[in-house]
Short mmCIF file of C-alpha atoms in Angstrom, two decimals:
data_model
loop_
_atom_site.label_atom_id
_atom_site.label_comp_id
_atom_site.label_asym_id
_atom_site.label_seq_id
_atom_site.Cartn_x
_atom_site.Cartn_y
_atom_site.Cartn_z
CA ASP A 1 163.65 75.40 231.54
CA GLN A 2 165.94 78.11 232.98
CA GLN A 3 164.92 78.27 236.97
CA VAL A 4 167.62 80.33 237.67
CA LYS A 5 168.28 83.77 235.48
CA GLN A 6 171.12 86.25 234.92
CA ASN A 7 169.47 88.74 233.34
CA SER A 8 171.89 91.07 232.81
CA PRO A 9 175.37 89.13 230.53
CA SER A 10 177.38 92.21 231.06
CA LEU A 11 178.06 95.02 233.85
CA SER A 12 180.62 97.73 233.92
CA VAL A 13 181.75 99.37 236.79
CA GLN A 14 184.44 102.21 238.31
CA GLU A 15 186.86 101.14 240.83
CA GLY A 16 185.60 102.13 244.28
CA ARG A 17 181.92 102.32 243.27
CA ILE A 18 179.51 99.41 244.04
CA SER A 19 178.65 96.73 241.82
CA ILE A 20 175.35 94.57 242.06
CA LEU A 21 174.72 91.58 240.25
CA ASN A 22 170.99 90.30 240.42
CA CYS A 23 169.44 87.00 239.47
CA ASP A 24 166.14 85.77 239.70
CA TYR A 25 164.72 82.22 240.26
CA THR A 26 161.61 80.37 239.81
CA ASN A 27 162.13 77.03 241.81
CA SER A 28 160.47 77.91 245.09
CA MET A 29 161.87 74.72 246.50
CA PHE A 30 165.02 76.43 246.59
CA ASP A 31 166.69 76.65 249.63
CA TYR A 32 170.19 77.81 249.52
CA PHE A 33 171.40 80.24 247.09
CA LEU A 34 175.71 80.74 246.44
CA TRP A 35 177.72 83.15 244.29
CA TYR A 36 180.60 81.65 242.37
CA LYS A 37 183.05 84.13 240.67
CA LYS A 38 184.85 82.43 237.41
CA TYR A 39 188.57 83.46 235.91
CA PRO A 40 188.99 81.96 232.49
CA ALA A 41 190.56 78.78 232.11
CA GLU A 42 189.51 78.12 236.06
CA GLY A 43 186.86 76.83 237.93
CA PRO A 44 184.22 79.24 239.92
CA THR A 45 185.70 79.86 243.40
CA PHE A 46 183.05 80.44 246.17
CA LEU A 47 182.12 84.10 246.96
CA ILE A 48 179.36 83.70 249.73
CA SER A 49 176.05 82.22 250.25
CA ILE A 50 172.61 82.55 251.89
CA SER A 51 170.11 80.34 253.10
CA SER A 52 166.41 80.85 253.15
CA ILE A 53 165.75 81.68 256.81
CA LYS A 54 168.15 84.66 256.35
CA ASP A 55 167.63 87.95 254.01
CA LYS A 56 171.36 89.01 254.41
CA ASN A 57 174.70 87.74 254.50
CA GLU A 58 177.99 89.93 254.56
CA ASP A 59 181.56 88.87 254.14
CA GLY A 60 183.73 91.36 253.78
CA ARG A 61 183.40 93.83 250.87
CA PHE A 62 180.52 91.22 249.81
CA THR A 63 177.18 91.35 250.44
CA VAL A 64 174.27 88.51 249.49
CA PHE A 65 170.31 89.87 249.69
CA LEU A 66 167.76 87.28 249.43
CA ASN A 67 163.90 88.32 248.96
CA LYS A 68 162.09 85.62 249.17
CA SER A 69 158.89 86.83 248.35
CA ALA A 70 160.21 88.10 244.78
CA LYS A 71 162.19 84.88 244.33
CA HIS A 72 165.17 87.42 243.70
CA LEU A 73 168.81 88.17 244.88
CA SER A 74 171.54 90.33 244.64
CA LEU A 75 174.96 90.30 245.28
CA HIS A 76 176.61 93.46 246.26
CA ILE A 77 180.54 94.51 246.00
CA VAL A 78 181.54 97.36 247.46
CA PRO A 79 184.17 99.01 247.05
CA SER A 80 184.74 97.24 243.49
CA GLN A 81 188.22 96.70 242.61
CA PRO A 82 190.08 95.83 239.53
CA GLY A 83 190.34 92.26 240.30
CA ASP A 84 187.19 91.63 240.87
CA SER A 85 186.59 91.39 237.12
CA ALA A 86 185.60 88.43 236.22
CA VAL A 87 182.20 86.13 235.25
CA TYR A 88 179.91 85.80 238.46
CA PHE A 89 177.44 83.08 238.34
CA CYS A 90 174.40 82.87 240.90
CA ALA A 91 173.55 79.15 242.09
CA ALA A 92 170.69 77.72 243.83
CA SER A 93 169.86 74.55 245.60
CA ALA A 94 166.69 72.62 247.07
CA TRP A 95 168.10 70.11 249.51
CA GLY A 96 167.26 67.05 249.27
CA GLU A 97 168.51 62.91 250.52
CA THR A 98 168.54 62.11 246.86
CA SER A 99 169.67 65.81 245.05
CA GLY A 100 172.28 66.40 248.03
CA SER A 101 173.08 69.76 247.08
CA ARG A 102 172.68 69.77 243.51
CA LEU A 103 173.21 73.18 242.36
CA THR A 104 171.55 75.07 239.42
CA PHE A 105 173.32 78.05 237.87
CA GLY A 106 172.05 81.04 236.10
CA GLU A 107 173.63 81.69 232.61
CA GLY A 108 176.76 84.69 234.57
CA THR A 109 177.19 87.92 234.15
CA GLN A 110 180.69 89.50 233.35
CA LEU A 111 181.75 92.28 235.49
CA THR A 112 184.60 94.90 234.84
CA VAL A 113 185.40 97.18 236.94
CA ASN A 114 187.76 100.13 235.50
CA PRO A 115 190.55 101.46 236.96
CA ASN B 1 195.79 71.81 252.03
CA ALA B 2 195.20 70.68 247.99
CA GLY B 3 192.09 72.02 246.27
CA VAL B 4 189.91 69.82 244.11
CA MET B 5 192.23 68.31 241.78
CA GLN B 6 191.26 67.39 238.17
CA ASN B 7 193.34 65.78 234.78
CA PRO B 8 193.55 66.06 232.11
CA ARG B 9 193.38 70.05 232.02
CA HIS B 10 192.98 69.44 228.12
CA LEU B 11 191.72 66.09 226.20
CA VAL B 12 191.68 65.96 222.75
CA ARG B 13 189.95 63.01 220.99
CA ARG B 14 188.13 62.35 217.43
CA ARG B 15 184.68 61.35 217.21
CA GLY B 16 183.94 57.84 218.41
CA GLN B 17 186.95 57.27 220.98
CA GLU B 18 186.47 57.54 224.42
CA ALA B 19 187.29 60.04 226.93
CA ARG B 20 188.18 59.59 230.72
CA LEU B 21 187.99 62.27 233.18
CA ARG B 22 189.45 62.71 236.65
CA CYS B 23 188.75 64.20 239.47
CA SER B 24 190.21 64.29 243.10
CA PRO B 25 188.41 66.10 245.56
CA MET B 26 189.54 68.15 248.27
CA LYS B 27 191.02 65.66 251.35
CA GLY B 28 188.58 64.73 253.86
CA HIS B 29 185.78 65.33 251.08
CA SER B 30 183.50 62.42 250.47
CA HIS B 31 180.63 64.45 248.01
CA VAL B 32 181.48 64.84 244.50
CA TYR B 33 179.32 66.58 241.46
CA TRP B 34 180.35 66.83 237.85
CA TYR B 35 179.40 69.56 235.86
CA ARG B 36 179.52 70.70 232.01
CA GLN B 37 179.55 74.26 230.63
CA LEU B 38 178.82 74.44 227.15
CA PRO B 39 180.05 77.86 225.45
CA GLU B 40 178.35 80.82 226.42
CA GLU B 41 176.18 79.18 228.75
CA GLY B 42 176.42 78.21 232.59
CA LEU B 43 177.41 74.97 234.32
CA LYS B 44 174.73 72.31 233.97
CA PHE B 45 174.70 69.46 236.96
CA MET B 46 175.29 66.00 235.43
CA VAL B 47 175.55 63.47 238.37
CA TYR B 48 176.64 63.19 242.17
CA LEU B 49 178.23 60.65 244.01
CA GLN B 50 179.11 59.56 246.95
CA LYS B 51 182.15 56.59 247.87
CA GLU B 52 181.07 54.25 245.50
CA ASN B 53 177.48 55.26 245.30
CA ILE B 54 175.87 57.01 242.55
CA ILE B 55 173.57 59.28 244.53
CA ASP B 56 171.95 61.49 241.79
CA GLU B 57 172.58 61.01 237.88
CA SER B 58 169.71 63.01 236.56
CA GLY B 59 171.41 65.34 234.74
CA MET B 60 173.49 62.91 232.76
CA PRO B 61 172.82 61.16 229.16
CA LYS B 62 171.36 58.33 229.44
CA GLU B 63 173.81 56.79 226.71
CA ARG B 64 177.28 57.01 226.42
CA PHE B 65 178.10 58.29 229.48
CA SER B 66 178.89 57.05 233.55
CA ALA B 67 180.67 58.05 236.45
CA GLU B 68 182.14 56.65 239.05
CA PHE B 69 183.95 57.08 242.39
CA PRO B 70 185.13 53.71 243.83
CA LYS B 71 186.31 53.82 247.20
CA GLU B 72 189.84 53.97 246.34
CA GLY B 73 191.30 56.80 243.34
CA PRO B 74 190.05 59.60 242.00
CA SER B 75 186.24 59.84 240.50
CA ILE B 76 185.81 59.32 236.82
CA LEU B 77 183.72 60.46 234.20
CA ARG B 78 183.51 58.30 231.25
CA ILE B 79 182.33 59.21 227.57
CA GLN B 80 182.15 56.58 225.13
CA GLN B 81 182.02 56.97 221.26
CA VAL B 82 182.34 60.70 221.78
CA VAL B 83 180.57 63.21 219.46
CA ARG B 84 181.02 67.06 218.09
CA GLY B 85 178.69 67.75 220.93
CA ASP B 86 180.47 66.76 223.82
CA SER B 87 182.73 69.28 223.10
CA ALA B 88 182.51 71.08 226.44
CA ALA B 89 184.47 72.11 229.90
CA TYR B 90 183.27 69.71 232.67
CA PHE B 91 183.84 70.79 236.03
CA CYS B 92 184.06 68.13 239.17
CA ALA B 93 183.07 69.33 242.34
CA SER B 94 183.43 68.29 246.24
CA SER B 95 181.94 69.30 249.43
CA LEU B 96 182.64 68.21 253.19
CA TYR B 97 179.04 67.62 253.56
CA SER B 98 175.59 67.30 250.91
CA ASN B 99 174.86 70.59 252.58
CA GLN B 100 177.85 72.63 252.17
CA PRO B 101 179.20 75.30 249.50
CA GLN B 102 181.02 72.79 246.99
CA HIS B 103 184.89 73.69 245.83
CA PHE B 104 185.47 73.35 242.35
CA GLY B 105 188.35 72.32 240.15
CA ASP B 106 189.80 74.07 237.14
CA GLY B 107 188.22 71.54 234.80
CA THR B 108 188.87 69.39 231.28
CA ARG B 109 188.38 71.19 228.80
CA LEU B 110 187.40 68.34 226.33
CA SER B 111 187.61 69.03 222.21
CA ILE B 112 186.59 66.58 219.68
CA LEU B 113 187.74 66.70 216.46
#
């Protein structure tokens, strides 16, 4: 049961353009969403998060949008840079006393930014 | 300010042996999570611990796997009698509070011969 899905395994964009990575979820109990970036042989690096009480959060070149009715979120990177080339994971949590912020991850999207 | 430290980075075991994976959380973090990533898949939650307590082990196989986070020292993920299917990258994460973003270590790549 894949509760968080990233339907695009890969995305290729030109340097300077916008990168849009998408993520869908099925569990309506999720109330906190995060994006992580991962390079080969390294651990995921936290990028940006959003609470379900918001529909947008921005941090520098990164913006996350949340559409609760569609159970969809997206990460926008603008302008894209070659150093952004990595695998991007969407993650979600439903906070509870015993689950804490246990994260459910999507399968990841490989972003390639071409110079 | 050191991040999450995992060791060893690579571990090779033969079938039937034991594997012990260690994780030192970020300074001041008392919430530790273990995740496993199989080839070509996303990370899957295994267990959530606070100091000396297992809070949620619903993602961990009932047999052969155990985890601890003692009062002193790192968190340990222990896999007994390893099998080929245990080959994966095992990531540890920590957070300051349970509702804060988790910060990950660089993982332990476990290979079973």
